[in-house]
PDB file of C-alpha atoms in Angstrom:
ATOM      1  CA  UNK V   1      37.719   2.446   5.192  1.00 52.00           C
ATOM      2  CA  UNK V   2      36.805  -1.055   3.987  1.00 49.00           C
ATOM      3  CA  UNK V   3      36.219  -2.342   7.626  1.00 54.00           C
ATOM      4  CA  UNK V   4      33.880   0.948   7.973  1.00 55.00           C
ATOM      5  CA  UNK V   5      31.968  -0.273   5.050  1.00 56.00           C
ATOM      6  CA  UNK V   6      31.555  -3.833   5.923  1.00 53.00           C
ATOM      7  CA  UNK V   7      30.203  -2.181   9.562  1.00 53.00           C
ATOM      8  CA  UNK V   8      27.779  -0.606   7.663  1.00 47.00           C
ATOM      9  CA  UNK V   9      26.628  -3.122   5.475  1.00 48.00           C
ATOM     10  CA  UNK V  10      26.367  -5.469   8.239  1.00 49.00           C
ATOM     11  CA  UNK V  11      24.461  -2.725  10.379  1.00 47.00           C
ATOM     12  CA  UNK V  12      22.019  -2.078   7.104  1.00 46.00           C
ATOM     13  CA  UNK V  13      21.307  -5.966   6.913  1.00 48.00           C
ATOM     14  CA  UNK V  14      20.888  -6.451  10.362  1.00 43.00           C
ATOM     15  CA  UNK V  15      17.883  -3.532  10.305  1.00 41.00           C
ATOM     16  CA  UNK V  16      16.231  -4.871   7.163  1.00 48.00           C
ATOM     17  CA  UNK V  17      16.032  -8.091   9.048  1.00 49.00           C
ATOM     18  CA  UNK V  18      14.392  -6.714  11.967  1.00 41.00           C
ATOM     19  CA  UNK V  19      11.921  -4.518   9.855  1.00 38.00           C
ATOM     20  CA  UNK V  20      11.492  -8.076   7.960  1.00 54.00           C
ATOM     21  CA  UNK V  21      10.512  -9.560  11.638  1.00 60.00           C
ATOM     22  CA  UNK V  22       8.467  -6.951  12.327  1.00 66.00           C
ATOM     23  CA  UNK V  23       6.280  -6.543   9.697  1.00 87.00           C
ATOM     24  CA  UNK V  24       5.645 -10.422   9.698  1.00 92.00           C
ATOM     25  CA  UNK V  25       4.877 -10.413  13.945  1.00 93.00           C
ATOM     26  CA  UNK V  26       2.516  -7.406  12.904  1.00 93.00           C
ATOM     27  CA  UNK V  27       1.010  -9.628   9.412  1.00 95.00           C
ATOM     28  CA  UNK V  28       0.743 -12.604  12.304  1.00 97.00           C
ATOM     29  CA  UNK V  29      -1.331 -10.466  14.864  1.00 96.00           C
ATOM     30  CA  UNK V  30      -3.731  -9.013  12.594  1.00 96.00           C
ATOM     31  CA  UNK V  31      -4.247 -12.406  11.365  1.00 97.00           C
ATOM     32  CA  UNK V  32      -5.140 -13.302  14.730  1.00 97.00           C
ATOM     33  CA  UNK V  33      -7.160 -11.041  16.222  1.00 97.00           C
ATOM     34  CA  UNK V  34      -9.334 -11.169  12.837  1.00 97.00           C
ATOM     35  CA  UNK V  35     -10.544 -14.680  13.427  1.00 98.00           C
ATOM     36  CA  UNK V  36     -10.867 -14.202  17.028  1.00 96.00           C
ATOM     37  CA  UNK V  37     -13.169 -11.531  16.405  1.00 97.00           C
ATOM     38  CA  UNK V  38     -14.765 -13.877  13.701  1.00 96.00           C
ATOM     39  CA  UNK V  39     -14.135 -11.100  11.306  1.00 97.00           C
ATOM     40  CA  UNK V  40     -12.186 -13.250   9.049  1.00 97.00           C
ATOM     41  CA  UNK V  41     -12.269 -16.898   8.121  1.00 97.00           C
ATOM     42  CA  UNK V  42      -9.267 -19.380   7.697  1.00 98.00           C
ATOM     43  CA  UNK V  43     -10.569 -19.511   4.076  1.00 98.00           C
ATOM     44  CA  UNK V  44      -9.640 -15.998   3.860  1.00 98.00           C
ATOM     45  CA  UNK V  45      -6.729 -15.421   5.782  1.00 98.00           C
ATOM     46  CA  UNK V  46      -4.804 -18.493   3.680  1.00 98.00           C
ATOM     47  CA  UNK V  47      -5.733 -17.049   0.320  1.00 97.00           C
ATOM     48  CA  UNK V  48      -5.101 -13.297   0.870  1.00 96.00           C
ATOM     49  CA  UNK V  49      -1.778 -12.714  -0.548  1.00 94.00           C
ATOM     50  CA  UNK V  50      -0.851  -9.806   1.923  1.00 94.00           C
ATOM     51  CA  UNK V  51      -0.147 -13.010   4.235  1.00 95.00           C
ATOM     52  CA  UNK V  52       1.834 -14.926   2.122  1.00 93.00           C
ATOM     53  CA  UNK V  53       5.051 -14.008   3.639  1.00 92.00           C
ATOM     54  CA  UNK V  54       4.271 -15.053   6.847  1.00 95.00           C
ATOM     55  CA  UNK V  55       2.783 -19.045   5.651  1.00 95.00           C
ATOM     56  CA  UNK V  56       6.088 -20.846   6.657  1.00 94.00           C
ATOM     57  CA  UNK V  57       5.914 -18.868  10.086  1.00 94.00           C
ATOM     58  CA  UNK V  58       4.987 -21.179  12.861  1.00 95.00           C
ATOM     59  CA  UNK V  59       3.413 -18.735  15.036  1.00 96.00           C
ATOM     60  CA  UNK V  60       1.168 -17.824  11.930  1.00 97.00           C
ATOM     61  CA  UNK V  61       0.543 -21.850  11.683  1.00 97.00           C
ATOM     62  CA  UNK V  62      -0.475 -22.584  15.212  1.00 97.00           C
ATOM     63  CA  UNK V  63      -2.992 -19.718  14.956  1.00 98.00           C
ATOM     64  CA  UNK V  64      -4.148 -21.266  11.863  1.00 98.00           C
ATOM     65  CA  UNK V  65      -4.572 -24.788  13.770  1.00 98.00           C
ATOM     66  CA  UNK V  66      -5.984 -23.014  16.979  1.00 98.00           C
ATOM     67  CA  UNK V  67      -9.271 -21.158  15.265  1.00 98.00           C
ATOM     68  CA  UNK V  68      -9.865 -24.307  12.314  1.00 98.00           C
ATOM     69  CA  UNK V  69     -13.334 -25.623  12.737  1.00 97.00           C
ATOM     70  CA  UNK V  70     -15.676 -27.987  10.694  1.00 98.00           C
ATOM     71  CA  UNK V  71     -15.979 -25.954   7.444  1.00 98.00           C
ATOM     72  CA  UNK V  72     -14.653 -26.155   3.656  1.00 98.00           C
ATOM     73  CA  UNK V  73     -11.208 -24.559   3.478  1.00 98.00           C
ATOM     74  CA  UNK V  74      -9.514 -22.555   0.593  1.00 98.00           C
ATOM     75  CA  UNK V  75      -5.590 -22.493   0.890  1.00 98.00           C
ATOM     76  CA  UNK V  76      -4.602 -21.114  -2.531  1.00 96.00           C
ATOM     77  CA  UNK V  77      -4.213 -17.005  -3.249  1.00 91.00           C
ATOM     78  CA  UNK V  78      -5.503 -16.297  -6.676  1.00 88.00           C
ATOM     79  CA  UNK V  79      -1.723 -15.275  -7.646  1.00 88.00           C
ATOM     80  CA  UNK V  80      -0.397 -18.964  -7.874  1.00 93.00           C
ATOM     81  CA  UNK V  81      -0.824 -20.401 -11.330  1.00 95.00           C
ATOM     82  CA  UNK V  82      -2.512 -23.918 -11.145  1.00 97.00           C
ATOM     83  CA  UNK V  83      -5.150 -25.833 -11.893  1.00 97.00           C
ATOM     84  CA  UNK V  84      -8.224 -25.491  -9.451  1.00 97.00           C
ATOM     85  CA  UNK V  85      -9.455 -28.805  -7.707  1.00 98.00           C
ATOM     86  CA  UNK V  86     -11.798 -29.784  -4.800  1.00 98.00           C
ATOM     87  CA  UNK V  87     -10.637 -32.510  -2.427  1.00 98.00           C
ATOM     88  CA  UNK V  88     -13.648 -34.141  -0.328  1.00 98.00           C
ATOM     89  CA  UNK V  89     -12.113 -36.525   2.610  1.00 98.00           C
ATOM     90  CA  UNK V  90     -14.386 -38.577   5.196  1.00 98.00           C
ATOM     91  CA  UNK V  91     -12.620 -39.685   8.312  1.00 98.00           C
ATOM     92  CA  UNK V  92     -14.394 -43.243   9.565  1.00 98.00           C
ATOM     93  CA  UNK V  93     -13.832 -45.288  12.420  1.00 96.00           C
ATOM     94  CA  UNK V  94     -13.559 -49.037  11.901  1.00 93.00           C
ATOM     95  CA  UNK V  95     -16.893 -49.648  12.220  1.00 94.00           C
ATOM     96  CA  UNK V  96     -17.496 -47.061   9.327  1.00 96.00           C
ATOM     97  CA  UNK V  97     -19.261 -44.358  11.559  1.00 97.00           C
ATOM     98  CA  UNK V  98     -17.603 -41.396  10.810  1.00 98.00           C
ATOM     99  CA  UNK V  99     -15.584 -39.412  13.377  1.00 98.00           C
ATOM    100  CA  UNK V 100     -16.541 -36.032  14.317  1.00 98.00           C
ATOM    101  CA  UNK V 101     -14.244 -33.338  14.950  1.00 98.00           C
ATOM    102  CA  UNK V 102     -11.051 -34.637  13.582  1.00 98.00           C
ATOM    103  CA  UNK V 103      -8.109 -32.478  13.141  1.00 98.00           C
ATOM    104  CA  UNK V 104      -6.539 -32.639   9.708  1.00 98.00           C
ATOM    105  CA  UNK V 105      -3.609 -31.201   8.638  1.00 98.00           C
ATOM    106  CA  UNK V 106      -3.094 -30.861   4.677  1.00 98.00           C
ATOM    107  CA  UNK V 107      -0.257 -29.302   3.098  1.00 98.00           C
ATOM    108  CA  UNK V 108       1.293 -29.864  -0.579  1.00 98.00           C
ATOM    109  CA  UNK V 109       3.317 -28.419  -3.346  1.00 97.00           C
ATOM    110  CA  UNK V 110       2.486 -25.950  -6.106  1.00 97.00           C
ATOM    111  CA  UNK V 111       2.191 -26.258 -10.020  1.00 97.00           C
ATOM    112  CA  UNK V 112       5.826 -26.418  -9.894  1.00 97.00           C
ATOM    113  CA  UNK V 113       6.190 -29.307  -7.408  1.00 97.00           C
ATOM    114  CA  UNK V 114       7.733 -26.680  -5.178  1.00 96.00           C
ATOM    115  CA  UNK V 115       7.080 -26.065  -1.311  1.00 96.00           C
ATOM    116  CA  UNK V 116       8.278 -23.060  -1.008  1.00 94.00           C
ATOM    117  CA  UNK V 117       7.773 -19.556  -2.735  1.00 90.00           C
ATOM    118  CA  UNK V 118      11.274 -19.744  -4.155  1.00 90.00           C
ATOM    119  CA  UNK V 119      12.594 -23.269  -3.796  1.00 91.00           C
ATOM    120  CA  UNK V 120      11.559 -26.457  -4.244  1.00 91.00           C
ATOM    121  CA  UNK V 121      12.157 -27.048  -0.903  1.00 91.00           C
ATOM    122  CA  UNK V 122      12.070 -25.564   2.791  1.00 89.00           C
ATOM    123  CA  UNK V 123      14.897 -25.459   5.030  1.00 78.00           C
ATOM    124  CA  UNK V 124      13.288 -24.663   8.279  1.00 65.00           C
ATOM    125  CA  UNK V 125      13.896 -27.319  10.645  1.00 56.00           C
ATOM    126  CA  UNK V 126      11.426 -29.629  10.244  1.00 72.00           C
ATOM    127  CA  UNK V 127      11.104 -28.235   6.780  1.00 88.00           C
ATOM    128  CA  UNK V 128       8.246 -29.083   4.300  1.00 93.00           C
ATOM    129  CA  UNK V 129       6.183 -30.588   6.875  1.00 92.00           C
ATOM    130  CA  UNK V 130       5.672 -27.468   8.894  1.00 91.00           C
ATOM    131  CA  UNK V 131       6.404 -24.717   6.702  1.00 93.00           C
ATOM    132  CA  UNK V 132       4.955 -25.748   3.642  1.00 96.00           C
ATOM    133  CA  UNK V 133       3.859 -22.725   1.386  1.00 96.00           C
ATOM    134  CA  UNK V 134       0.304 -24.211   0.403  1.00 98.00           C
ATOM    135  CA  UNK V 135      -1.234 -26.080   4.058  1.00 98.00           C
ATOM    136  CA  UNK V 136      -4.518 -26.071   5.814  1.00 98.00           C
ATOM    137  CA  UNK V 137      -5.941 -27.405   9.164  1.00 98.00           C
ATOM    138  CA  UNK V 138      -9.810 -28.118   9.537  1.00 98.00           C
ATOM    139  CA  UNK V 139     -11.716 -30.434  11.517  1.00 98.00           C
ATOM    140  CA  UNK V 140     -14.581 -32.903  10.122  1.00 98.00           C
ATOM    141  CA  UNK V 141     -17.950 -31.777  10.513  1.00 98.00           C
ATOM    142  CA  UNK V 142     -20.982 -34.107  11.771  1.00 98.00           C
ATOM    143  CA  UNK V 143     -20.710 -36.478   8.770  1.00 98.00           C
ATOM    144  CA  UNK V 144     -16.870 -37.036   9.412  1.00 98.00           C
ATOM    145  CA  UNK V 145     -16.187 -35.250   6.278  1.00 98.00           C
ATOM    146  CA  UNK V 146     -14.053 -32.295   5.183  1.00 98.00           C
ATOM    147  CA  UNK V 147     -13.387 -30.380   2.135  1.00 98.00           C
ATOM    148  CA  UNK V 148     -10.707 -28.687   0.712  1.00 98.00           C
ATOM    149  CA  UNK V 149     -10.230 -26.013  -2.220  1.00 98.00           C
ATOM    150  CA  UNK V 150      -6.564 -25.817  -3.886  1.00 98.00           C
ATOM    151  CA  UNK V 151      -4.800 -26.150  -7.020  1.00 98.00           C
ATOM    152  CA  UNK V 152      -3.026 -29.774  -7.986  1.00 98.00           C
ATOM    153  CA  UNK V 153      -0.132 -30.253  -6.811  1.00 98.00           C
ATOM    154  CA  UNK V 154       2.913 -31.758  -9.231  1.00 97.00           C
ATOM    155  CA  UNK V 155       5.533 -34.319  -8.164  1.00 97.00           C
ATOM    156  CA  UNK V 156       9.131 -32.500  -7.158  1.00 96.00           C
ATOM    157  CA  UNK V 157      11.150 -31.627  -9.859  1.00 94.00           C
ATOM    158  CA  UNK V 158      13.665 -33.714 -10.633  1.00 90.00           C
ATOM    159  CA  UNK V 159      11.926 -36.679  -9.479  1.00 94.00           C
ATOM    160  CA  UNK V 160      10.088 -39.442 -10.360  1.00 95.00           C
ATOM    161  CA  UNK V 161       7.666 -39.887  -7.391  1.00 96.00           C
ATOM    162  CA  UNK V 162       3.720 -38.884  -8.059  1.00 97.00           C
ATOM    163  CA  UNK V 163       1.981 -35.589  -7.387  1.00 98.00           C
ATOM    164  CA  UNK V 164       0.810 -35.686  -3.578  1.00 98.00           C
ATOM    165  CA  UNK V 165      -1.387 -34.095  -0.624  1.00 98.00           C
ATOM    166  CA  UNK V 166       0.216 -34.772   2.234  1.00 98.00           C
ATOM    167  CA  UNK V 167      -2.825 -35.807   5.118  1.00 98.00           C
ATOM    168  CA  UNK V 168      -1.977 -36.072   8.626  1.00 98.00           C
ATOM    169  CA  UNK V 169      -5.368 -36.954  10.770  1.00 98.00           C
ATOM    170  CA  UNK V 170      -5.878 -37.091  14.226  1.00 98.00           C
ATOM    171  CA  UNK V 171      -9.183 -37.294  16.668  1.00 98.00           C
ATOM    172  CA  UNK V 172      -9.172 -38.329  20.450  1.00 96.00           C
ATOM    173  CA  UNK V 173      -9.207 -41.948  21.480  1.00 95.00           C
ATOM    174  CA  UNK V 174      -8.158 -43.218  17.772  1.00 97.00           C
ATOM    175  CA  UNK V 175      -4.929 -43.555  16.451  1.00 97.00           C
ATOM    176  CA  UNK V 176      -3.205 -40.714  14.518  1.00 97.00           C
ATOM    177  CA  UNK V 177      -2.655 -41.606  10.573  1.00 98.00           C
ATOM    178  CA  UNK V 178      -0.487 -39.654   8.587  1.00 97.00           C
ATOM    179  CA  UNK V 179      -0.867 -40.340   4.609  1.00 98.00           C
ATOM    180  CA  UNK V 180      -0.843 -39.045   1.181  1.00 98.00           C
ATOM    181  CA  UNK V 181      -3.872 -38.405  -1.485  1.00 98.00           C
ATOM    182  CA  UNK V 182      -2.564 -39.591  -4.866  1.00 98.00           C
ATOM    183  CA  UNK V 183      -4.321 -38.890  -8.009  1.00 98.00           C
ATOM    184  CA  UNK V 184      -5.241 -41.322 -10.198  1.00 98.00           C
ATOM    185  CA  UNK V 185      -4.564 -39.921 -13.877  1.00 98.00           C
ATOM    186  CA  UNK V 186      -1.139 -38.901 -12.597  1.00 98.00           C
ATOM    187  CA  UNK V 187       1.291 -39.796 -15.405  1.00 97.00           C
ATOM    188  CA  UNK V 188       4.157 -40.548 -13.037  1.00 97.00           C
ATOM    189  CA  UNK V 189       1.619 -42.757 -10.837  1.00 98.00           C
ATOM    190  CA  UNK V 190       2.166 -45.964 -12.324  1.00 97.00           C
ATOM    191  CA  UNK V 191       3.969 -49.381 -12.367  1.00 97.00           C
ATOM    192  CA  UNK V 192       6.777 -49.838  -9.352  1.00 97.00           C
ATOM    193  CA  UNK V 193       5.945 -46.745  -8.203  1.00 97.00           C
ATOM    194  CA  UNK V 194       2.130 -47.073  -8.076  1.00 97.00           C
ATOM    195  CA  UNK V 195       3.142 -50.058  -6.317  1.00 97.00           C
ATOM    196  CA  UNK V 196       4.920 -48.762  -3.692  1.00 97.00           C
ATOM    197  CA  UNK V 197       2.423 -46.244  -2.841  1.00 97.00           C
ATOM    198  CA  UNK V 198      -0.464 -48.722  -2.289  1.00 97.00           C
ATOM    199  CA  UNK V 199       2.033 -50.593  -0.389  1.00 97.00           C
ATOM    200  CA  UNK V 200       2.596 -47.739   1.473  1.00 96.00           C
ATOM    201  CA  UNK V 201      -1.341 -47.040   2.289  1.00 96.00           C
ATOM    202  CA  UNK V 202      -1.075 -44.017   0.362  1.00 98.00           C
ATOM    203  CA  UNK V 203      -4.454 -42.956  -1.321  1.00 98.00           C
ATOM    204  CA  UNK V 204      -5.307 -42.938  -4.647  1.00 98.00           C
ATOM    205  CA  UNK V 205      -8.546 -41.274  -6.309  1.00 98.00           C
ATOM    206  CA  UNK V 206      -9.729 -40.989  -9.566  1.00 98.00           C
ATOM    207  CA  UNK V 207     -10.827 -37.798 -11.061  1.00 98.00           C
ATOM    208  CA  UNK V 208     -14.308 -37.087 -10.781  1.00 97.00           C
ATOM    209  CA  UNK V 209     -16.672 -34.565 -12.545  1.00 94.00           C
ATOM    210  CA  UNK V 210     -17.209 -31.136 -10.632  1.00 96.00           C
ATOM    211  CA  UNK V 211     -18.555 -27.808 -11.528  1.00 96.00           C
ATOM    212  CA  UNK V 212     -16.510 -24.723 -12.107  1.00 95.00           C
ATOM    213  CA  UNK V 213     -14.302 -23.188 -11.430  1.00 95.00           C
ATOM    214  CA  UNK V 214     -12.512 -26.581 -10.208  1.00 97.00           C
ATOM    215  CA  UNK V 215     -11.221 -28.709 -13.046  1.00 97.00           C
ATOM    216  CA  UNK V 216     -11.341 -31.732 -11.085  1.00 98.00           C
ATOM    217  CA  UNK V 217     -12.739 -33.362  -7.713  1.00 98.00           C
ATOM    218  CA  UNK V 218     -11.033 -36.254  -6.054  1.00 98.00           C
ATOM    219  CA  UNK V 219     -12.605 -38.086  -3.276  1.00 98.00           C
ATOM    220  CA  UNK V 220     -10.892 -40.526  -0.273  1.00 98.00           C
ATOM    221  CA  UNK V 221     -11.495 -41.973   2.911  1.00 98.00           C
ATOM    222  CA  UNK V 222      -9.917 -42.302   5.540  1.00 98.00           C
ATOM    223  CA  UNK V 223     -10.166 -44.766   8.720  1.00 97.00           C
ATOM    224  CA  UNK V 224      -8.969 -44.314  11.976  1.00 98.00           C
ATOM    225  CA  UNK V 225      -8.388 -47.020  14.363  1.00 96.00           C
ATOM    226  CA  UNK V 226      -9.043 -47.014  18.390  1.00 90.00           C
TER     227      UNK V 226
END
């Protein structure tokens, strides 16, 4: 009787997991064929929460990379606490012209300092990098300049390292560059630490004046090399 029940249980988890698969392939199409048919934007795909489920899904990524184009990006539903902020980025070549049509890939953690939904952490192979909760792609526009809408992100709990947007840029014929945005009136961003991030090429912005319903604007540029 108990090996009967363990059967069952097993059979019961097995289906939920399926449904579970399903119902995410089905979130991931309908993303899809909405900005194909330009009858969504990546704006409003990222921050509608009926697709927050399917965020650490790499299928629902690469669509997410495929359709990005030179415009400002939202990534954060109006369900996650935080506060609001607008990041502005320009991507320059050495000669300081800017670089049109860069790819940039943002992602970062919550109000909590966590990656995922319900830990701080993601254990996905290749884990926060690709299946970060909160991430965006978009590409810089004519002026080599981007913008982002999201909440601020806080450092990982139990840890002393500073709040963080991880930036990875790339644009044909430069080099890639793959960076952080650090914020300058972060209390953990200071001494050794502060440091070690400009040693590190990290960037680090102060907080600039904006309009609601942001809180703050940071500002950084970035250069690519050939």
């Amino acid at each position: 009787m108990k090996q009967i029940s363990l059967s069952l249980l097993l059979c019961a988890t097995l289906a939920s997991s399926l449904f579970a698969q399903q119902n995410k392939d089905a979130l991931i199409k309908e993303a899809e064929e909405k900005l194909k048919n330009n009858k969504a934007s990546i704006s409003q795909i990222l921050t509608d929460k009926k697709y927050d489920a399917v965020h650490p899904e790499t299928s629902f990524r690469d669509i997410i990379e495929k359709y990005c184009k030179a415009e400002t990006i939202s990534i954060a539903t109006d369900t996650i606490p935080g506060r609001k902020i607008k990041v502005i980025g320009t991507v320059k070549d050495n000669n300081g012209k800017p670089v049109v049509g860069a790819l940039v890939y943002l992602y970062h953690t919550d109000s909590r300092g966590w990656y995922a939904a319900n830990s701080p952490h993601v254990s996905m192979a290749e884990g926060d990098m690709r299946h970060a909760r909160l991430f965006g792609y978009v590409k810089t526009d004519k002026e080599g300049k981007f913008e982002l809408h999201t909440i601020k992100p806080a450092g990982y709990p139990k840890s002393d390292l500073p709040a963080h947007i991880h930036v990875h840029v790339s644009a044909n014929d430069y080099q890639s560059v793959v960076t952080e945005f650090l914020f300058d009136d972060d209390e953990r961003l200071v001494g050794k630490i502060r440091e070690n991030s400009i040693g590190n090429d990290f960037m680090i912005s102060k907080p600039q004046k904006t309009s609601a319903p942001f809180v703050q604007q940071f500002s950084y540029t970035i250069q690519l090399q050939k």
